[in-house]
Coordinates of C-alpha atoms in Angstrom, one line a residue:
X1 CA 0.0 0.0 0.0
X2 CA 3.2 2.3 0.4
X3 CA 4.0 1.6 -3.1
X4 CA 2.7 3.3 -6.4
X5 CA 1.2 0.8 -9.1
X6 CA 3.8 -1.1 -10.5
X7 CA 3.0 -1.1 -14.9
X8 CA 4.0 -4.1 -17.6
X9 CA 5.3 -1.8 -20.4
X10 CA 4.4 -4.0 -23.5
X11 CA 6.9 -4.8 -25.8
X12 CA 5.7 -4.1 -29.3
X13 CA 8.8 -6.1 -31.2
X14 CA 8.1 -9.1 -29.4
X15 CA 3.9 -9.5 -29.8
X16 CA 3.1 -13.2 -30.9
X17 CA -0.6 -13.8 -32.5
X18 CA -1.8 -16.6 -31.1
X19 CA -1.9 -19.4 -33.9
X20 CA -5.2 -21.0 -32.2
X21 CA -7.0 -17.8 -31.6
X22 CA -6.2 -15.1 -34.2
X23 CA -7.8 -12.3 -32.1
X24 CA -5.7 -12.3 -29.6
X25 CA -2.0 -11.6 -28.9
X26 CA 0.7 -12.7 -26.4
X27 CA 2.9 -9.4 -25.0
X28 CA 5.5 -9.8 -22.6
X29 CA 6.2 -6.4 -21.1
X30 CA 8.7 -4.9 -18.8
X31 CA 8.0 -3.4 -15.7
X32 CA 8.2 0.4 -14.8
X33 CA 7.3 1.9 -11.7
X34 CA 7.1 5.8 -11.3
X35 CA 8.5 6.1 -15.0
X36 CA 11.8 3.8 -14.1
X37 CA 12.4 0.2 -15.1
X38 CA 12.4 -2.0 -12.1
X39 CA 15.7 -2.9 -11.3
X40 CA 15.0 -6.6 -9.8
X41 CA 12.5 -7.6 -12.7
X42 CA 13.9 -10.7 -14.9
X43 CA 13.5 -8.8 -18.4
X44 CA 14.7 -5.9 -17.0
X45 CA 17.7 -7.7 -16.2
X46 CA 18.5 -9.5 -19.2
X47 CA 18.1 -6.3 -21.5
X48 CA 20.5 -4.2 -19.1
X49 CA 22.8 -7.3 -19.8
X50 CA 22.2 -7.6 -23.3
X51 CA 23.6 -4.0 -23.7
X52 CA 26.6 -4.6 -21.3
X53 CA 27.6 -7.6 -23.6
X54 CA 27.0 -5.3 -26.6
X55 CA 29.3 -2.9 -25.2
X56 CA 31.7 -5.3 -25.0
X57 CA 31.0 -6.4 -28.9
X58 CA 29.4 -9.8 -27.6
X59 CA 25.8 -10.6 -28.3
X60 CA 24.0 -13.6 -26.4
X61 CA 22.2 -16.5 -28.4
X62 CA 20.9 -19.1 -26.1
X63 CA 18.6 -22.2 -27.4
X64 CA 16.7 -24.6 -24.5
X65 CA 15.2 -27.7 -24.4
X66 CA 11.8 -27.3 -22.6
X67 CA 10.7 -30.8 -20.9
X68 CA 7.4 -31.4 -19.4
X69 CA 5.3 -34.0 -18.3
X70 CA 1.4 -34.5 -19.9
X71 CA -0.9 -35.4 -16.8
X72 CA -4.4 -36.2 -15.9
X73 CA -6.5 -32.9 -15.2
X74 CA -6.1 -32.8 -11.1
X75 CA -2.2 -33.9 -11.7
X76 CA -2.3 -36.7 -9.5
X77 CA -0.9 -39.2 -12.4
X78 CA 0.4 -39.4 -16.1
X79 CA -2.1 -39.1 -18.7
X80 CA -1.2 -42.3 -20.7
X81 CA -2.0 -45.2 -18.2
X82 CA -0.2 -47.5 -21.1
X83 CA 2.8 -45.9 -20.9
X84 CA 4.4 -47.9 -17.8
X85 CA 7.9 -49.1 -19.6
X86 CA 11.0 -49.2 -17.5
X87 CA 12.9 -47.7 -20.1
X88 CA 10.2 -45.4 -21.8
X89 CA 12.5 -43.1 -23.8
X90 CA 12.0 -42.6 -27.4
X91 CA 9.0 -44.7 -27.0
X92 CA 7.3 -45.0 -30.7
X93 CA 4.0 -46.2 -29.1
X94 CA 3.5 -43.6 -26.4
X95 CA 4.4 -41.0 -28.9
X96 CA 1.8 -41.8 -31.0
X97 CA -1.1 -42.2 -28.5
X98 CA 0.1 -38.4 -27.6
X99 CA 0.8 -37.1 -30.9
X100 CA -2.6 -34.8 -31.6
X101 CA -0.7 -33.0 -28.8
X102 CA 2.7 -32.6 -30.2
X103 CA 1.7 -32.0 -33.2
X104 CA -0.3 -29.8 -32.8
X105 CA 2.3 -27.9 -30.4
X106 CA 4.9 -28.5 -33.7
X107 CA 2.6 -27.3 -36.0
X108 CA 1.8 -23.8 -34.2
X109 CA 6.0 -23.3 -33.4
X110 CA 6.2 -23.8 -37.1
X111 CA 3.5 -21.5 -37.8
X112 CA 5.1 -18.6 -36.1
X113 CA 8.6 -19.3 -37.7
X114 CA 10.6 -20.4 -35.0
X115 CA 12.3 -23.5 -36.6
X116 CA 11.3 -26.3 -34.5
X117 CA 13.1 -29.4 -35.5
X118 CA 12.7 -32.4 -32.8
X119 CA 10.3 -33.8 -30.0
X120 CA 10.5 -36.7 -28.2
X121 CA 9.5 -39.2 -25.5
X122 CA 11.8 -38.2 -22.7
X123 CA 13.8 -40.4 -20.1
X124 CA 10.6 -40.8 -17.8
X125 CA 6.7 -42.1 -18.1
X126 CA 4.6 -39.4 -19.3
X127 CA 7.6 -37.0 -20.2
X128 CA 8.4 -35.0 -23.6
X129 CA 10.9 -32.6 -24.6
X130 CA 10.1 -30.3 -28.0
X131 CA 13.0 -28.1 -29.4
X132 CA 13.3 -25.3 -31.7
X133 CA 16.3 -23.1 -33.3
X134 CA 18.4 -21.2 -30.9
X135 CA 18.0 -17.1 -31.0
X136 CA 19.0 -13.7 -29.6
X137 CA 18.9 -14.5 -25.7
X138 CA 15.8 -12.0 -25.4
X139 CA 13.9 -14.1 -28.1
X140 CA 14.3 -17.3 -26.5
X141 CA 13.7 -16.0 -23.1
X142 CA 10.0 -14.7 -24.6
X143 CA 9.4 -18.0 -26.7
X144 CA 10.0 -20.1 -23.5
X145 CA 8.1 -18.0 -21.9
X146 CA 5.0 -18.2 -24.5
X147 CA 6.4 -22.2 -25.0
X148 CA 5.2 -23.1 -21.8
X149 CA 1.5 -21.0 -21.9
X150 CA 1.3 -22.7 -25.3
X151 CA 1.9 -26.1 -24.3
X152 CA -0.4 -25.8 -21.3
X153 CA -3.6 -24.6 -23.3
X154 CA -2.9 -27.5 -25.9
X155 CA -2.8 -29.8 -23.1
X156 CA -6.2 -28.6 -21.6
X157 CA -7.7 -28.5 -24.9
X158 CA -7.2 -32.0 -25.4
X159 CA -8.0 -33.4 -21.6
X160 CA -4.5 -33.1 -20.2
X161 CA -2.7 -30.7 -17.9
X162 CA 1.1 -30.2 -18.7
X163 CA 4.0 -29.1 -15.9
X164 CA 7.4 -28.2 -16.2
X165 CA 7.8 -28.6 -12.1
X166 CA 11.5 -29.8 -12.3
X167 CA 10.1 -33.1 -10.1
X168 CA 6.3 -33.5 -10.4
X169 CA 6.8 -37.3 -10.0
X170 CA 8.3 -39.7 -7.2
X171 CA 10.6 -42.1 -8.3
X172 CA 10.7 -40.8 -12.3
X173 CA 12.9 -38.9 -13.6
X174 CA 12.0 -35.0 -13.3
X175 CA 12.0 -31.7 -15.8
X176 CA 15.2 -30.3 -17.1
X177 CA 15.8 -27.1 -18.8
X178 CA 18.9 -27.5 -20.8
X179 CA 20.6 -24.2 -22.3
X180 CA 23.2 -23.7 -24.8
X181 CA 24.9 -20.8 -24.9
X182 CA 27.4 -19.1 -27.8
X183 CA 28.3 -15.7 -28.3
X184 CA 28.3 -14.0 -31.4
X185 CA 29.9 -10.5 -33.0
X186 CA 26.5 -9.2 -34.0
X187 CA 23.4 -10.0 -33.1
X188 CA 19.9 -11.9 -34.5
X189 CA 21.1 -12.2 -38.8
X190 CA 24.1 -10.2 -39.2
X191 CA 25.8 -12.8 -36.6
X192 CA 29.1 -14.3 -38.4
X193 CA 31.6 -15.2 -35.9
X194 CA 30.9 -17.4 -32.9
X195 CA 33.6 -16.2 -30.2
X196 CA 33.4 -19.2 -27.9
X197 CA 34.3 -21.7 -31.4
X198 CA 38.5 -21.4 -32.1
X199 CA 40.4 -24.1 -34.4
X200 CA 41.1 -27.3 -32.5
X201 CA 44.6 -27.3 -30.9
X202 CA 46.3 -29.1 -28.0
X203 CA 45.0 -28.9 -24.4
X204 CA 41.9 -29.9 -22.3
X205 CA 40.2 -26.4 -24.1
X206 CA 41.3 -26.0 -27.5
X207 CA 41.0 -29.8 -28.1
X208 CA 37.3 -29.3 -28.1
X209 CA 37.8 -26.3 -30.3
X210 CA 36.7 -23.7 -27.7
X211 CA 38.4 -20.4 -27.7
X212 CA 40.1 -19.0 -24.7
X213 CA 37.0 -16.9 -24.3
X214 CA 34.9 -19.3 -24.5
X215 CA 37.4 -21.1 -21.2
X216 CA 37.0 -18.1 -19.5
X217 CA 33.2 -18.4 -19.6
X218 CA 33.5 -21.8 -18.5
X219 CA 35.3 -20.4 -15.2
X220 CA 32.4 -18.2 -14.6
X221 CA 29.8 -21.1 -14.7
X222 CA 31.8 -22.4 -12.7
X223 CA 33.0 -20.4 -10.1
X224 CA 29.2 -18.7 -9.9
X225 CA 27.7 -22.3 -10.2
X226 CA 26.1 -22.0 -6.4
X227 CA 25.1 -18.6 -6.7
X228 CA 23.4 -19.0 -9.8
X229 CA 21.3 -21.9 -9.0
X230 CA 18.7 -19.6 -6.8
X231 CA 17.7 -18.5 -10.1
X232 CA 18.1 -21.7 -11.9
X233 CA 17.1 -24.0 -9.1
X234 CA 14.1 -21.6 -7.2
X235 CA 12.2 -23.5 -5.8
X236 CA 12.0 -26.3 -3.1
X237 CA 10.6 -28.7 -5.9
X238 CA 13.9 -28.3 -7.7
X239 CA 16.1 -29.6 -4.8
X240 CA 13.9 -32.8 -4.9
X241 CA 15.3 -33.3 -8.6
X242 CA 19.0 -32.6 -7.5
X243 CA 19.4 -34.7 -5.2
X244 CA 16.7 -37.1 -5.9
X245 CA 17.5 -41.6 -5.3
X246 CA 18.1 -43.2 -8.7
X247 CA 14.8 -43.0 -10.8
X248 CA 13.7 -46.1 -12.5
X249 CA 14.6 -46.0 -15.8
X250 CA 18.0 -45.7 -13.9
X251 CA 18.9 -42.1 -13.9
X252 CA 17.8 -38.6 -12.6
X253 CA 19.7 -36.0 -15.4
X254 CA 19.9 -33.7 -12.9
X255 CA 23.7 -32.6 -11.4
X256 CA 25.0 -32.7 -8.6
X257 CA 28.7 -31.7 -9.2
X258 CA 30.6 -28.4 -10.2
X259 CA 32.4 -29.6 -13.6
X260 CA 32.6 -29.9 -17.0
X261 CA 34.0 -31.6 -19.9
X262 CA 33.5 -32.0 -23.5
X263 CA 30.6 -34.7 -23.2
X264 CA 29.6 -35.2 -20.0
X265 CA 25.9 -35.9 -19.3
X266 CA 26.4 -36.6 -15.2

């Protein structure tokens, strides 16, 4: 009550059309109070970082994998009652008993031009994972952002309810939210050099082909690895994934290490 009102600013370059209602439009916005940008608010955040990095000459492109699981309406178990393999991943038959759903999902990331190119059964009962191309950090941050409302009213519309609750499920394997990261010397199109990539050399870096930059942003995972995961990791539900007991198909995906390497999926 102290406070004045706190506005969403909408952002008229990023404005995506619904593709299953044409009247209406999805806006993220940015947030503004008494005429200034609120410092603590996520968008906020990554554009003042966006223009650091351009200051520097480095533009951000980041590309995610969004997992989720499709559940009956009050949540309380998977929607396929069939799909009950030990080893469900890449599971022809469930796909296909869900696939008005992920197509559907497909067909409407197609539709609004954002390249998707795979989707698949993922590593527990009831789980998928649908990707599309990587873009300007902003523009992935919005399309997750839209990804997950999207996914959620397809899910309803057919009888479902989706979550991405990193571990909506005992004893299977929970959500993950993979993200690759390059940086480039111009951003969106005009992009030509990626300043992480180098030719491969000798030692545990250049071996990989990863230039010294690039090391030196490994470092900085690294080093800021704890510190980051109260944005990565916010919730309690999260630390149930980390250091969750071996799921059944045999794995959790989730780390619980500080390290890295040029494959490493532990």
């Amino acid at each position: 009550p102290a406070h004045p009102d706190m506005l969403a600013v909408p952002d008229p370059n990023a404005v995506i059309q619904l593709p299953w209602n044409k009247e209406i439009a999805w806006v993220p916005g940015n947030c503004v109070m008494e005429g200034e940008d609120v410092a603590q608010a996520p968008r906020n955040v990554l554009r003042r970082l966006i223009k650091e990095a351009a200051d520097e000459g480095l533009h951000v492109k980041t590309g995610i994998e969004a997992e989720f699981f499709l559940l009956t309406p009050d949540g309380e178990e998977i929607s396929d009652p069939f799909d009950n393999a030990e080893k469900p991943c890449y599971d022809q038959q469930a796909m296909m008993r869900r696939l008005d759903v992920i197509r559907e999902i497909s067909d409407y990331m197609l539709e609004l031009g954002w390249g998707a190119y795979q989707n698949d059964h993922e590593d527990a009962n009831g789980q998928w994972e649908m990707n599309w191309d990587f873009d300007d950090a902003l523009a992935t941050a919005d399309k997750h952002s839209f990804f997950k409302f999207m996914a959620k009213s397809v899910a309803e519309k057919h009888g479902f309810r989706a979550t991405f609750m990193p571990k909506p499920v005992e004893g299977l394997t929970g959500n993950g939210c993979h993200a690759h990261i390059s940086v480039w010397d111009a951003p969106g199109a005009d992009s030509r050099n990626n300043v992480f990539a180098a030719e491969k050399g000798t030692g545990d870096i250049a071996e990989l082909g990863l230039s010294e930059q690039g090391g030196h942003f490994l470092g900085g995972i690294m080093k800021h690895a704890s510190a980051l995961a109260a944005i990565t990791n916010p919730t309690v539900n999260s630390y149930k994934r980390i250091n969750a007991p071996r799921t059944m198909s045999g794995a959790t995906w989730a780390p619980n290490t500080v390290t890295w390497s040029g494959n490493n999926r532990t």
